[in-house]
Coordinates of C-alpha atoms in Angstrom, one line a residue:
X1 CA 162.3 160.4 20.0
X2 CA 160.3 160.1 16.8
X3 CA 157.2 158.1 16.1
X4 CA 157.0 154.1 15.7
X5 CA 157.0 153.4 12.2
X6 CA 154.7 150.4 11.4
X7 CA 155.5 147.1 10.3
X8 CA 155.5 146.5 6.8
X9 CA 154.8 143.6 5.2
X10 CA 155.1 142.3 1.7
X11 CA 152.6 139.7 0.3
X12 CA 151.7 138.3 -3.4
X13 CA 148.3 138.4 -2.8
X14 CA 145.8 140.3 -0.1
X15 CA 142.5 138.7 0.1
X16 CA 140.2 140.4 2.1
X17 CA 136.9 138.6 3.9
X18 CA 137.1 135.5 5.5
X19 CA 133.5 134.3 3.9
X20 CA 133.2 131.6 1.2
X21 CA 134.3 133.7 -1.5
X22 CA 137.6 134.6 0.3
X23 CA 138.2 131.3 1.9
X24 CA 137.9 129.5 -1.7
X25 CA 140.2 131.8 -3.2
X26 CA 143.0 131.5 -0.6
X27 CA 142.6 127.6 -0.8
X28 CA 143.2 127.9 -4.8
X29 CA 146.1 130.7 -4.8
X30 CA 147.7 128.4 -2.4
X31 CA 147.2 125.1 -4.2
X32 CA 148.7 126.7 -7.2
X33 CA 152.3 128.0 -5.0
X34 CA 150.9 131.5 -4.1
X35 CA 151.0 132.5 -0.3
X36 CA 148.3 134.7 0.6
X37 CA 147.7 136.6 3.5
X38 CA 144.1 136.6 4.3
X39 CA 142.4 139.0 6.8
X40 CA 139.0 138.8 8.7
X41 CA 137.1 136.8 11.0
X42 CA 136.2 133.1 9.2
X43 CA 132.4 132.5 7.9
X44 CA 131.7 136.0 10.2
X45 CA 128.4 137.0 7.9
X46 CA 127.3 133.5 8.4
X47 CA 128.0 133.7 11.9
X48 CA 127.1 137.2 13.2
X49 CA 124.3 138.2 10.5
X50 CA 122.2 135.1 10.2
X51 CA 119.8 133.7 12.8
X52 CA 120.8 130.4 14.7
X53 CA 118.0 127.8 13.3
X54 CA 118.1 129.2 10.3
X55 CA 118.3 126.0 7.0
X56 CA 119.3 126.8 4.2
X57 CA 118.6 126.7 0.5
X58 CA 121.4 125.4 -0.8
X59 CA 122.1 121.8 -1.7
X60 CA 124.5 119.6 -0.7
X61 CA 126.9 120.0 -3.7
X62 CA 127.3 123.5 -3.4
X63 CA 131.0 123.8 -1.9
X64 CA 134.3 125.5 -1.6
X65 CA 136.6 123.6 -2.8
X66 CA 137.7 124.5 -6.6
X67 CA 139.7 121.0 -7.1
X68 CA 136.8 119.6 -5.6
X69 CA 139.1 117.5 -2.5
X70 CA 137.5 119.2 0.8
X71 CA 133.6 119.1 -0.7
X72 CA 131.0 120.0 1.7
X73 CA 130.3 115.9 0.7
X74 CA 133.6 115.0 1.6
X75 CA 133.2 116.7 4.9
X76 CA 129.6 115.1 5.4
X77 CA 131.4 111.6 4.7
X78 CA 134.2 112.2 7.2
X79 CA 131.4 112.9 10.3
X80 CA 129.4 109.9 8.7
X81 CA 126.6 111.6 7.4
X82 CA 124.9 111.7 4.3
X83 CA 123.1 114.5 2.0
X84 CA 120.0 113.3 3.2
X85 CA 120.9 113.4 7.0
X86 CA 121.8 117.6 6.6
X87 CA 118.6 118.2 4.0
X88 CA 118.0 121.2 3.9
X89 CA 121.1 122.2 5.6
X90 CA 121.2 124.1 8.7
X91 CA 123.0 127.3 9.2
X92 CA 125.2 126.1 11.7
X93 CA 126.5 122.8 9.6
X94 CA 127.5 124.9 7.0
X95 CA 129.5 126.8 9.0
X96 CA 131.3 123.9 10.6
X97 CA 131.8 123.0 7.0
X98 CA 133.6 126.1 6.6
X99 CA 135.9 125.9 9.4
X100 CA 136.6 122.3 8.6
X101 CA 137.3 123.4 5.3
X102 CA 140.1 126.2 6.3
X103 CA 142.0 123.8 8.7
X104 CA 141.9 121.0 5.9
X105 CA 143.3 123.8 3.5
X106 CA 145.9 124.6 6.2
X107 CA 144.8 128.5 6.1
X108 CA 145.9 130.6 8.3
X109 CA 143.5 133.7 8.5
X110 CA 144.5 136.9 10.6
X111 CA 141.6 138.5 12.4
X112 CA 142.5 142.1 11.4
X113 CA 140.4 144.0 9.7
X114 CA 141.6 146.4 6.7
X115 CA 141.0 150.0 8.3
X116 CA 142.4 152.0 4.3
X117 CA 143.2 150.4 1.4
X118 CA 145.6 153.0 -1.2
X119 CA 146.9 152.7 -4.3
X120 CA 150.5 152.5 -4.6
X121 CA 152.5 153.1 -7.8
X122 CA 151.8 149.2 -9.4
X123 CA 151.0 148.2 -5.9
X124 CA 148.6 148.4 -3.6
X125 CA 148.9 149.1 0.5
X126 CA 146.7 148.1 3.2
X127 CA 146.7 149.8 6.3
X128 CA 145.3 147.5 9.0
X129 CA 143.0 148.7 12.3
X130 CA 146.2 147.5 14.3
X131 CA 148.9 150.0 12.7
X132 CA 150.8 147.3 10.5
X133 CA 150.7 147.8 6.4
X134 CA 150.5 145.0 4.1
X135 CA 151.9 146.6 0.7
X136 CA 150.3 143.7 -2.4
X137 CA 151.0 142.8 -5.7
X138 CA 147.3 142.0 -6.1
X139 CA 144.1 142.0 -3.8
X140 CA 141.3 140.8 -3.9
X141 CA 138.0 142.2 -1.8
X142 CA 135.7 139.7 -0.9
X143 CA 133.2 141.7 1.3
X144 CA 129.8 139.8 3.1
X145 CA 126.9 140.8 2.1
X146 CA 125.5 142.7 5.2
X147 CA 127.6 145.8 4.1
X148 CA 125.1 146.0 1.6
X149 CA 121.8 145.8 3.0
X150 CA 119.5 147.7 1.6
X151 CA 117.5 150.1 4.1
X152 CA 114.9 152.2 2.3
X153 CA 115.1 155.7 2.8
X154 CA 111.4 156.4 3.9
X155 CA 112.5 154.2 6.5
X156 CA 115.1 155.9 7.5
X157 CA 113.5 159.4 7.5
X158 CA 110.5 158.4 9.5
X159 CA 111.3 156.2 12.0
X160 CA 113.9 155.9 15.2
X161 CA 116.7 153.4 14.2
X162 CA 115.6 151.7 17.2
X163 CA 112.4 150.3 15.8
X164 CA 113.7 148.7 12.9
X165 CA 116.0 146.3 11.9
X166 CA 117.7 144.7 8.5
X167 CA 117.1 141.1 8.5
X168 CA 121.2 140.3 8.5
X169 CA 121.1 142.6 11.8
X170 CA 118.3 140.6 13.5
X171 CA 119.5 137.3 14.8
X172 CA 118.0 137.3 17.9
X173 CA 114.2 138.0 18.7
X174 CA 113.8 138.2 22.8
X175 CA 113.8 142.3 22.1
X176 CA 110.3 141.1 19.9
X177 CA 108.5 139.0 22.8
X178 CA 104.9 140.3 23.4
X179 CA 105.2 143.1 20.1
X180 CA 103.8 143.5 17.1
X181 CA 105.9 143.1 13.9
X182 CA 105.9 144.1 10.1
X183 CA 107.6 142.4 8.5
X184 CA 108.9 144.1 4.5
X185 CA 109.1 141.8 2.1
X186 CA 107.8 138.6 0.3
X187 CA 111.3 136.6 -0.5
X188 CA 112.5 133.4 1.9
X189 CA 114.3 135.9 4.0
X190 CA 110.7 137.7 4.9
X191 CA 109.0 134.4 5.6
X192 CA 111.6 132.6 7.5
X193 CA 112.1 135.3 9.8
X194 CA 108.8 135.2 10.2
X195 CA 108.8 131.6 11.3
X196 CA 111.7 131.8 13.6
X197 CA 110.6 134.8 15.6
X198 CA 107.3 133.5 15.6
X199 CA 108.9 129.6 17.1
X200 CA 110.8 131.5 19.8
X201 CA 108.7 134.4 21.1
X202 CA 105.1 135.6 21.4
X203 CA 104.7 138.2 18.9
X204 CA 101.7 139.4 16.0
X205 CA 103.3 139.1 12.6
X206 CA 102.4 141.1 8.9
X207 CA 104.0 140.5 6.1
X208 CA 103.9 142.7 3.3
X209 CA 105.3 142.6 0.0
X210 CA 103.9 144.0 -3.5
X211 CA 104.0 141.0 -5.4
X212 CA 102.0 137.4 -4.8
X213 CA 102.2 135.0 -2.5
X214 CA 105.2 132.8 -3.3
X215 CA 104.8 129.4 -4.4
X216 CA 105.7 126.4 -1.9
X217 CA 108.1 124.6 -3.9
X218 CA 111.3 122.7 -4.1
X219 CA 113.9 125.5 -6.2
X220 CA 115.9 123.7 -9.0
X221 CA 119.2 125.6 -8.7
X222 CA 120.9 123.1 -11.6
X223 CA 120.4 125.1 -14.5
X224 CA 123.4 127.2 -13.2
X225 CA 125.8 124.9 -13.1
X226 CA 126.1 125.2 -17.3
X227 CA 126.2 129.1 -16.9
X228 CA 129.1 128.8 -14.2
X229 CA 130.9 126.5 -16.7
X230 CA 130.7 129.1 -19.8
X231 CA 131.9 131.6 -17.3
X232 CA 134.9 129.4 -16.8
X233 CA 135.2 128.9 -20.8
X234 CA 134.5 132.5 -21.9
X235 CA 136.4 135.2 -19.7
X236 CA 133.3 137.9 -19.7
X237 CA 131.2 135.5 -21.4
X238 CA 128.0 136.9 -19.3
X239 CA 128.7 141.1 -18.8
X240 CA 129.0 141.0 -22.6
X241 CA 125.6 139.1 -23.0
X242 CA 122.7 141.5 -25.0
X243 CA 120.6 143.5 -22.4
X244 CA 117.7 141.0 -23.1
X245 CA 119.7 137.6 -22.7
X246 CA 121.4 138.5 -19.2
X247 CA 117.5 139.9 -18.4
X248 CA 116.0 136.6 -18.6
X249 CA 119.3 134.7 -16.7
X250 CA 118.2 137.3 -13.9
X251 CA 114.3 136.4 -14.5
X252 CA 115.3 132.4 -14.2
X253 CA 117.1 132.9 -10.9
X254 CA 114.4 135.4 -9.4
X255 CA 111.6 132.7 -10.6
X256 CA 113.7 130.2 -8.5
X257 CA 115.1 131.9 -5.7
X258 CA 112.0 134.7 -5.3
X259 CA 109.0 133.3 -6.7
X260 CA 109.4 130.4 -4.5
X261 CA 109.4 129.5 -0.8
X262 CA 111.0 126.1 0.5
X263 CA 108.2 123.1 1.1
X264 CA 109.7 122.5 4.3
X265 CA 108.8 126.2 5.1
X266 CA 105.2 126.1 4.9
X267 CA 103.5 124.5 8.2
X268 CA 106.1 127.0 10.2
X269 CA 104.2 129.9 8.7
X270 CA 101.0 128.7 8.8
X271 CA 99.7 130.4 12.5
X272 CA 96.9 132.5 13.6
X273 CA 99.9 135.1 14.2
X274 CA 101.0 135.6 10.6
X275 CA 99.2 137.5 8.6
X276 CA 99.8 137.9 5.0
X277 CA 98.9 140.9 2.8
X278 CA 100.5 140.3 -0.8
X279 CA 99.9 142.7 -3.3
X280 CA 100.5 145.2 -1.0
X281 CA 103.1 147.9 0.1
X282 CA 103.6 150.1 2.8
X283 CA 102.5 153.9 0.9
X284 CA 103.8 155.8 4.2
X285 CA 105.6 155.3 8.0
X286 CA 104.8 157.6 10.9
X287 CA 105.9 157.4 14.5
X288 CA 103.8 158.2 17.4
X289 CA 105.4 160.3 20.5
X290 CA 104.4 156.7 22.1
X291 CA 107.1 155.3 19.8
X292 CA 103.8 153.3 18.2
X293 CA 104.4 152.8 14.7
X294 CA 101.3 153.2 12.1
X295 CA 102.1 152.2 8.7
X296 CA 99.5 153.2 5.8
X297 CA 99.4 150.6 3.4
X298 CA 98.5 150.6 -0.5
X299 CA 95.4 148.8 0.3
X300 CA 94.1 152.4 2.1
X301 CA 94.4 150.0 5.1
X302 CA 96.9 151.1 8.4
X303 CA 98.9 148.7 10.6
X304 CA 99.9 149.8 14.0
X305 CA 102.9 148.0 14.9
X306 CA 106.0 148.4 17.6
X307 CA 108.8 147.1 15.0
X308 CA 109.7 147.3 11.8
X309 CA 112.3 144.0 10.0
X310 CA 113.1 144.9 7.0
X311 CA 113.8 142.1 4.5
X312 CA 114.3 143.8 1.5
X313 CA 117.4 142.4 0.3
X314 CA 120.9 143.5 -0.8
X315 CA 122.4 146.6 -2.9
X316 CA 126.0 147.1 -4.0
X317 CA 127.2 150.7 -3.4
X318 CA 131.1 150.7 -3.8
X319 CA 131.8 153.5 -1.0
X320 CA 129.9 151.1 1.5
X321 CA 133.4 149.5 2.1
X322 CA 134.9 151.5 4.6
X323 CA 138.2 150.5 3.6
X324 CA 137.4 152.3 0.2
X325 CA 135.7 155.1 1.6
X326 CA 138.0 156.4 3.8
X327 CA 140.5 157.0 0.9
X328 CA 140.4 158.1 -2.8
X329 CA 140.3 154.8 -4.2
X330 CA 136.5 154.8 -3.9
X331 CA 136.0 157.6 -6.4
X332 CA 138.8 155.9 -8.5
X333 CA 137.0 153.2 -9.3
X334 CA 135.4 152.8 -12.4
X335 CA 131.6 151.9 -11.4
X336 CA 128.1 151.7 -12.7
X337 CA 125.1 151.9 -10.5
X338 CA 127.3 151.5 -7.2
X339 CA 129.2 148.1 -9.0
X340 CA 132.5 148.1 -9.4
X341 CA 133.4 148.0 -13.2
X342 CA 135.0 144.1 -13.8
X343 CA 136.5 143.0 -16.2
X344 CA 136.7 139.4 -17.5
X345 CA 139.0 137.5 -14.4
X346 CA 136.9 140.2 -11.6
X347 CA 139.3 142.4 -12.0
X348 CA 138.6 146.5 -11.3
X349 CA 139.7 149.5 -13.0
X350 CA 142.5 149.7 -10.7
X351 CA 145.4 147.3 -11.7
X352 CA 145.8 144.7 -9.6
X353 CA 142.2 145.1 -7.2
X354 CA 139.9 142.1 -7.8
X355 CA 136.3 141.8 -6.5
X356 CA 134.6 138.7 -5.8
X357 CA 130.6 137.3 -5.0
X358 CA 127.9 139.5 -4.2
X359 CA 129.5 142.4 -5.0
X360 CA 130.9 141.5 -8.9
X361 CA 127.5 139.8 -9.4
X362 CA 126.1 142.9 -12.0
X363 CA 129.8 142.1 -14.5
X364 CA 128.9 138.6 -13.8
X365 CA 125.7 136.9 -13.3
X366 CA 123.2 136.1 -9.7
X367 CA 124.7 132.7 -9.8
X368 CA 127.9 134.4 -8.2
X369 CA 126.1 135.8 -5.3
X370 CA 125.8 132.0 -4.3
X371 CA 128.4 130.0 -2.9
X372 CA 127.8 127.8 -5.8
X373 CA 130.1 130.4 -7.6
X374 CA 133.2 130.4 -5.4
X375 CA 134.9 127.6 -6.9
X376 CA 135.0 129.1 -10.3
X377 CA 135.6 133.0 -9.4
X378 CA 138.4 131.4 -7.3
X379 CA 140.1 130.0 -10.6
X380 CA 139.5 132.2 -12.6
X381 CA 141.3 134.9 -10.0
X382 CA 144.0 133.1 -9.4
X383 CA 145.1 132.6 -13.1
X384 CA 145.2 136.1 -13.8
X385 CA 147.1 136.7 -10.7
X386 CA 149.3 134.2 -11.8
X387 CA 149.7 135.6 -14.9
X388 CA 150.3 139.1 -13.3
X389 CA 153.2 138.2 -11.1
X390 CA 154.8 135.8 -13.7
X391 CA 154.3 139.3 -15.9
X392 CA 156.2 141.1 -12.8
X393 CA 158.7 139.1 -12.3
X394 CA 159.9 138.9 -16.1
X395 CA 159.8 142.6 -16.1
X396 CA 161.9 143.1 -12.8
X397 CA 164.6 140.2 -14.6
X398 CA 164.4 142.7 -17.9
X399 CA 165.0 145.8 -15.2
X400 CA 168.0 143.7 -13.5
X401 CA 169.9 142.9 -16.4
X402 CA 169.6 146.3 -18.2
X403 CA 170.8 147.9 -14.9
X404 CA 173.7 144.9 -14.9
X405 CA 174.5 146.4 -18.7
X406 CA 174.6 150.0 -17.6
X407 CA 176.8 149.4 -14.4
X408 CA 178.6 147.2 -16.8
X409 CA 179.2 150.5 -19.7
X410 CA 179.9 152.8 -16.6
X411 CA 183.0 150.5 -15.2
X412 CA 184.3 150.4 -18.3
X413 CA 187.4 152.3 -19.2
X414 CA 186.6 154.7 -22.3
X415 CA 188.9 153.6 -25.5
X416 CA 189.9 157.6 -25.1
X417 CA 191.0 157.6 -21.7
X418 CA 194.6 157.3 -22.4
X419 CA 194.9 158.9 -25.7
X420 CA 197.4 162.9 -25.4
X421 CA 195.2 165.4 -26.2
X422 CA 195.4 167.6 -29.6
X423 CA 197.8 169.7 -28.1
X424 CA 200.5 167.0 -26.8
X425 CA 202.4 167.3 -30.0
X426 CA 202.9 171.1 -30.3
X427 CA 203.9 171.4 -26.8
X428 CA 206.6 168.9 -27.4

């Protein structure tokens, strides 16, 4: 008896990731007549890799929706709540928001995950972790963040993976009662972390990061809402931006979103527990036999400490998607510092593979590392699909017919079927 062969399956469009990014593209394609399959687990980062009690930063017109029906305000106004009841918005509101948002799109989201991702001739073939294969016209990755966290290496050479943790992998802090923590970095991430393991456990806190003391202060995020719209008027309006130009975009945004700390963040951090040391970073790591972890500091000053929380942020590194790196398509991309190459609708070197948030944020812009960004990466997807299939389907037509002309040529009788040969006459 030979093997099962798995079942195939043909889609339009494969979006892959379940996040904001994904979700707001599968609401668009469908609004405009495309059927998408979409794989993952809905709002998963959120879920998984976030801390409960976390707020966030966001305000209360960042949403999903890119025809702007199912707002996170619309959904607000169906519980009978207001911006100001949510303000700042905790973690687990937003995700609600998201669920309430796929069931009001009518989505219906698989729970596989992609396990290899090939490229096909034009198309492109998905093989999933439960043997079927989705072969696509177009896909589009839309990957969380936390397959990008960015670990430093010192960190990894010196100390047991045991004693310490990336902030998207530390959502829970019983592990941290009665220890003493180091915490690396000086963003929101650092100092909220700091706060939450702080409110639920007894623990001694340092945070280190080499710059100053953010501000307190409330972040004004409107400025990107005119960048967005020149994205949406001017296809690669921002990756073709000189060096200098998209240097001070990434300034603004890091003045708002790094320089700053939320107000409401302040009296949390403020305990005989946390200490601060700005201007500071860790020169060296070493691990006792005890497990005890001494860390030698810039300042020529040491810190003894039992864990390690690393909140140093995000990198994208193409072959971090396993579904990439498991095949050749990883070294087939076109890619510049780990980014995938994009070009003006987020689509790769590879026909057809689109990328979308964190990780097509270098081709266009830190807004699109936001959920503020989903609604217009979603349009701006979708029409080139569009345009691809449409582009497709004329071609297959043009491929029909000419094979409906040669079938045509081949039935016909030739004009010299019937005619005596040269040598009819002389025989007669």
């Amino acid at each position: 008896m030979g093997e099962d062969r798995p079942r195939v399956e043909s889609t339009p469009l494969l979006i892959i990731g379940a996040g904001p990014y994904g979700l707001s593209t599968a609401a668009c394609a469908k609004r405009m007549g495309i059927d998408p399959i979409v794989l993952g687990e809905p709002m998963g980062f959120w879920k998984h890799n976030m801390p409960e009690g976390m707020l966030l930063r966001s305000p209360v017109d960042w949403q999903l929706d890119p025809f702007e029906v199912h707002t996170f305000r619309a959904y607000l106004q169906e519980r009978g709540l207001s911006g100001r009841d949510v303000e700042p918005i905790p973690l687990k509101r937003f995700i609600d928001y998201g669920e309430w948002f796929l069931e009001a799109c009518a989505l219906d989201v698989r729970p596989t995950l992609v396990d290899e991702l090939h490229a096909r001739g034009d198309r492109l073939e998905a093989r999933l972790t439960d043997g079927e294969v989705i072969v696509a016209d177009n896909v589009v990755a839309a990957p969380g963040m936390g397959q990008f966290a960015n670990v430093p290496e010192e960190v990894v050479r010196s100390l047991d993976p045991a004693r310490y943790s990336h902030t998207c992998a530390l959502t829970r802090f019983e592990a941290l009662s009665g220890r003493r923590v180091l915490i690396v970095g000086g963003r929101q991430s650092a100092y909220e972390s700091a706060a939450l393991i702080s409110e639920r456990v007894p623990v001694e806190i340092h945070i280190v990061h080499d710059h100053e003391t953010p501000a307190f202060a409330q972040s004004d995020w409107s400025f990107a809402d005119g960048l967005i719209e020149e994205t949406l008027n001017t296809r690669g309006w921002f990756r073709h931006l000189p060096a200098e130009e998209r240097d001070a975009i990434s300034k603004r945004f890091w003045s708002e979103g790094r320089l700053k700390l939320e107000p409401w963040l302040a009296g949390r951090i403020d305990r005989s527990n946390i200490t601060d040391w700005p201007v500071t970073h860790v020169v060296e790591y070493r691990q006792e036999p005890t497990g005890e972890i001494v860390a030698a500091l810039s300042s020529e000053q040491r810190l003894s400490v039992d864990h390690v929380v690393l909140a140093t942020g995000y990198r994208v590194r193409v072959p971090a998607l396993p579904y990439l790196a498991r095949t050749h398509l990883a070294g087939d991309l076109e890619t510049v510092d780990g980014c995938p190459v994009l070009d003006g609708s987020f689509q790769s070197s590879i026909p057809g593979l689109f990328f979308t948030g964190f990780i097509a944020t270098r081709d266009f812009g830190p807004f699109f590392g936001f959920v503020r960004g989903c609604p217009a990466a979603a349009k701006i997807i979708v029409s080139e699909v569009q345009g691809r299939l449409a582009a497709r389907a004329h071609a297959e037509q043009a491929n029909a017919h000419a094979r409906e002309i040669a079938e045509a040529r081949r039935s016909r009788p030739s004009p010299h079927h019937d005619r005596p040969g040269p040598g009819a006459a002389r025989a007669a």
